[in-house]
């Protein structure tokens, strides 16, 4: 018994506990996964939401004020005859337009009553048609002023009339080109002096 009690402290002294395994890695935060960024050079292709029929109606609508404004360009054509070559592609359509009796009135009421006031057409076609109708109405005002004031064939009044008619013709041509190109691309053109009035009527 004494020998057992004597050997017990020696056994305890010789016993060394094993060190616990290092589990510190369990406390470390997990690395975050980084997704690859999409390439910046990729662009999305979007289909044109404007139907082709609405674009065609809008293009035809803008031809009404353009055809009626050609009379304002006669002084410019007299001074620069070479400009007539730019309008040669339009001459067949102009001849067809003028072959119809009262073509201006027919086209005006066809656009206003048949398209602008017809709710079956889209807002895009109605708005562009209303812009064309409004511009066509504004083109009548210079003719009325010319007949009322009667500037004659010479003098300052005649020069002012020539400058005014030439400016109106250039403005109408720019509106026509801007409207047609925008409609072909499916975009909405906003003509100056016209868009606000047309938007209130549609």
Coordinates of C-alpha atoms in Angstrom, one line a residue:
X1 CA 0.0 0.0 0.0
X2 CA 2.8 2.3 0.9
X3 CA 4.6 1.5 -2.4
X4 CA 1.4 2.3 -4.3
X5 CA 1.0 5.7 -2.6
X6 CA 4.7 6.4 -3.4
X7 CA 4.5 5.6 -7.0
X8 CA 1.3 7.6 -7.6
X9 CA 2.9 11.0 -7.4
X10 CA 5.6 9.9 -9.7
X11 CA 3.1 8.8 -12.2
X12 CA 1.2 12.1 -12.0
X13 CA 4.5 14.0 -12.5
X14 CA 5.4 12.0 -15.5
X15 CA 1.9 12.4 -17.1
X16 CA 1.8 15.4 -19.5
X17 CA -1.5 16.2 -21.2
X18 CA -1.4 16.4 -25.0
X19 CA -1.9 20.0 -26.4
X20 CA -5.3 20.7 -27.9
X21 CA -5.4 21.0 -31.7
X22 CA -5.3 24.5 -33.2
X23 CA -8.9 25.3 -34.2
X24 CA -8.4 29.0 -34.7
X25 CA -9.1 28.6 -38.4
X26 CA -12.8 27.9 -37.6
X27 CA -13.2 31.5 -36.3
X28 CA -11.8 33.1 -39.5
X29 CA -14.4 34.6 -41.8
X30 CA -15.1 32.7 -44.9
X31 CA -13.7 34.3 -48.1
X32 CA -16.3 36.1 -50.2
X33 CA -16.7 34.9 -53.7
X34 CA -16.3 37.6 -56.3
X35 CA -18.3 37.2 -59.5
X36 CA -16.7 38.3 -62.7
X37 CA -17.9 41.7 -63.9
X38 CA -19.6 41.8 -67.3
X39 CA -17.6 43.2 -70.1
X40 CA -18.2 46.9 -70.6
X41 CA -18.2 46.8 -74.3
X42 CA -21.4 44.7 -74.6
X43 CA -24.4 46.7 -75.7
X44 CA -28.0 45.6 -75.7
X45 CA -29.9 45.5 -78.9
X46 CA -33.5 46.8 -78.5
X47 CA -36.2 46.4 -81.1
X48 CA -38.0 49.4 -82.4
X49 CA -41.3 49.6 -80.6
X50 CA -42.9 51.9 -83.2
X51 CA -44.9 49.9 -85.8
X52 CA -44.0 50.4 -89.5
X53 CA -47.5 51.5 -90.3
X54 CA -47.4 54.4 -87.8
X55 CA -44.0 55.5 -89.2
X56 CA -45.3 55.4 -92.7
X57 CA -48.4 57.4 -91.8
X58 CA -46.2 60.0 -90.1
X59 CA -43.9 60.3 -93.0
X60 CA -46.8 60.8 -95.4
X61 CA -48.3 63.4 -93.0
X62 CA -45.2 65.6 -93.1
X63 CA -45.3 65.7 -96.9
X64 CA -48.5 67.8 -96.8
X65 CA -46.9 71.0 -95.4
X66 CA -43.7 70.4 -97.4
X67 CA -45.6 70.2 -100.7
X68 CA -47.6 73.4 -99.8
X69 CA -44.4 75.2 -98.9
X70 CA -42.7 74.8 -102.2
X71 CA -44.4 77.9 -103.5
X72 CA -42.4 79.9 -101.0
X73 CA -39.2 78.8 -102.6
X74 CA -39.7 80.2 -106.1
X75 CA -37.6 83.2 -105.4
X76 CA -34.8 81.0 -104.1
X77 CA -35.0 78.8 -107.1
X78 CA -34.9 81.8 -109.5
X79 CA -31.7 83.0 -107.8
X80 CA -30.1 79.6 -107.5
X81 CA -31.4 77.3 -110.2
X82 CA -29.0 74.5 -109.3
X83 CA -31.0 73.9 -106.1
X84 CA -33.7 72.4 -108.2
X85 CA -31.6 69.2 -108.6
X86 CA -32.0 68.5 -104.9
X87 CA -35.8 68.3 -105.2
X88 CA -35.9 66.1 -108.4
X89 CA -36.6 62.9 -106.4
X90 CA -39.7 64.6 -105.0
X91 CA -41.1 65.7 -108.3
X92 CA -43.1 62.5 -109.1
X93 CA -44.8 62.6 -105.8
X94 CA -45.5 66.3 -106.2
X95 CA -47.0 65.8 -109.6
X96 CA -49.3 63.1 -108.2
X97 CA -50.2 65.3 -105.4
X98 CA -51.2 68.2 -107.7
X99 CA -53.0 66.0 -110.1
X100 CA -55.8 65.5 -107.5
X101 CA -58.4 68.3 -107.5
X102 CA -58.3 70.3 -104.2
X103 CA -55.5 68.0 -103.0
X104 CA -54.5 70.4 -100.2
X105 CA -58.0 70.4 -98.7
X106 CA -58.5 66.7 -99.2
X107 CA -55.2 65.8 -97.5
X108 CA -55.8 68.3 -94.7
X109 CA -59.2 66.9 -93.7
X110 CA -58.1 63.3 -94.3
X111 CA -55.3 63.8 -91.8
X112 CA -57.3 65.7 -89.3
X113 CA -60.5 63.7 -89.4
X114 CA -59.2 60.4 -90.5
X115 CA -56.0 60.2 -88.3
X116 CA -55.9 62.9 -85.6
X117 CA -59.5 62.4 -84.4
X118 CA -59.5 58.7 -85.0
X119 CA -58.8 56.9 -81.7
X120 CA -58.0 53.7 -83.4
X121 CA -54.6 55.1 -84.5
X122 CA -51.8 55.2 -82.0
X123 CA -50.8 58.4 -80.2
X124 CA -47.5 58.4 -82.3
X125 CA -49.3 58.6 -85.6
X126 CA -51.9 61.1 -84.3
X127 CA -49.3 63.4 -82.8
X128 CA -47.2 63.5 -85.9
X129 CA -50.3 64.1 -88.1
X130 CA -51.4 66.9 -85.8
X131 CA -48.0 68.5 -86.1
X132 CA -48.2 68.4 -89.9
X133 CA -51.7 69.8 -89.9
X134 CA -50.7 72.7 -87.5
X135 CA -47.6 73.5 -89.6
X136 CA -49.8 73.5 -92.8
X137 CA -52.2 75.9 -91.2
X138 CA -49.4 78.3 -90.2
X139 CA -48.1 78.3 -93.8
X140 CA -51.3 79.9 -95.0
X141 CA -50.7 83.0 -92.8
X142 CA -47.9 84.5 -95.0
X143 CA -50.0 84.2 -98.1
X144 CA -52.9 86.1 -96.4
X145 CA -50.5 88.8 -95.3
X146 CA -49.0 89.1 -98.8
X147 CA -52.5 89.5 -100.3
X148 CA -53.6 92.0 -97.7
X149 CA -50.4 94.2 -97.7
X150 CA -49.7 93.9 -101.4
X151 CA -45.9 94.7 -101.3
X152 CA -45.7 95.1 -105.1
X153 CA -42.9 94.1 -107.4
X154 CA -40.1 96.4 -106.2
X155 CA -39.0 98.4 -103.2
X156 CA -38.4 97.5 -99.6
X157 CA -41.7 95.7 -99.2
X158 CA -40.9 93.4 -102.0
X159 CA -37.5 92.6 -100.6
X160 CA -39.0 91.9 -97.2
X161 CA -41.5 89.5 -98.8
X162 CA -38.8 87.7 -100.7
X163 CA -36.7 87.3 -97.5
X164 CA -39.7 86.1 -95.6
X165 CA -40.8 83.6 -98.2
X166 CA -37.3 82.2 -98.5
X167 CA -37.0 81.9 -94.7
X168 CA -40.4 80.1 -94.5
X169 CA -39.3 77.7 -97.2
X170 CA -36.0 76.8 -95.6
X171 CA -37.8 76.3 -92.2
X172 CA -40.3 74.1 -93.8
X173 CA -37.7 72.0 -95.5
X174 CA -35.8 71.6 -92.3
X175 CA -39.0 70.5 -90.5
X176 CA -39.7 68.0 -93.3
X177 CA -36.2 66.4 -93.2
X178 CA -36.2 66.3 -89.4
X179 CA -39.7 64.8 -89.2
X180 CA -39.1 62.2 -91.9
X181 CA -35.8 61.1 -90.5
X182 CA -37.2 60.9 -86.9
X183 CA -40.2 58.9 -88.1
X184 CA -38.1 56.4 -90.1
X185 CA -36.0 55.8 -87.0
X186 CA -39.1 55.4 -84.8
X187 CA -38.5 58.6 -82.8
X188 CA -40.9 61.4 -82.0
X189 CA -40.0 64.7 -83.6
X190 CA -40.9 67.9 -81.8
X191 CA -41.1 70.7 -84.3
X192 CA -40.5 74.3 -83.0
X193 CA -43.6 76.5 -82.7
X194 CA -45.8 73.5 -83.4
X195 CA -45.2 70.7 -80.9
X196 CA -46.9 72.4 -78.0
X197 CA -50.0 73.3 -79.9
X198 CA -50.2 69.8 -81.4
X199 CA -49.8 68.1 -78.1
X200 CA -52.7 70.0 -76.6
X201 CA -55.0 68.8 -79.5
X202 CA -54.1 65.1 -79.3

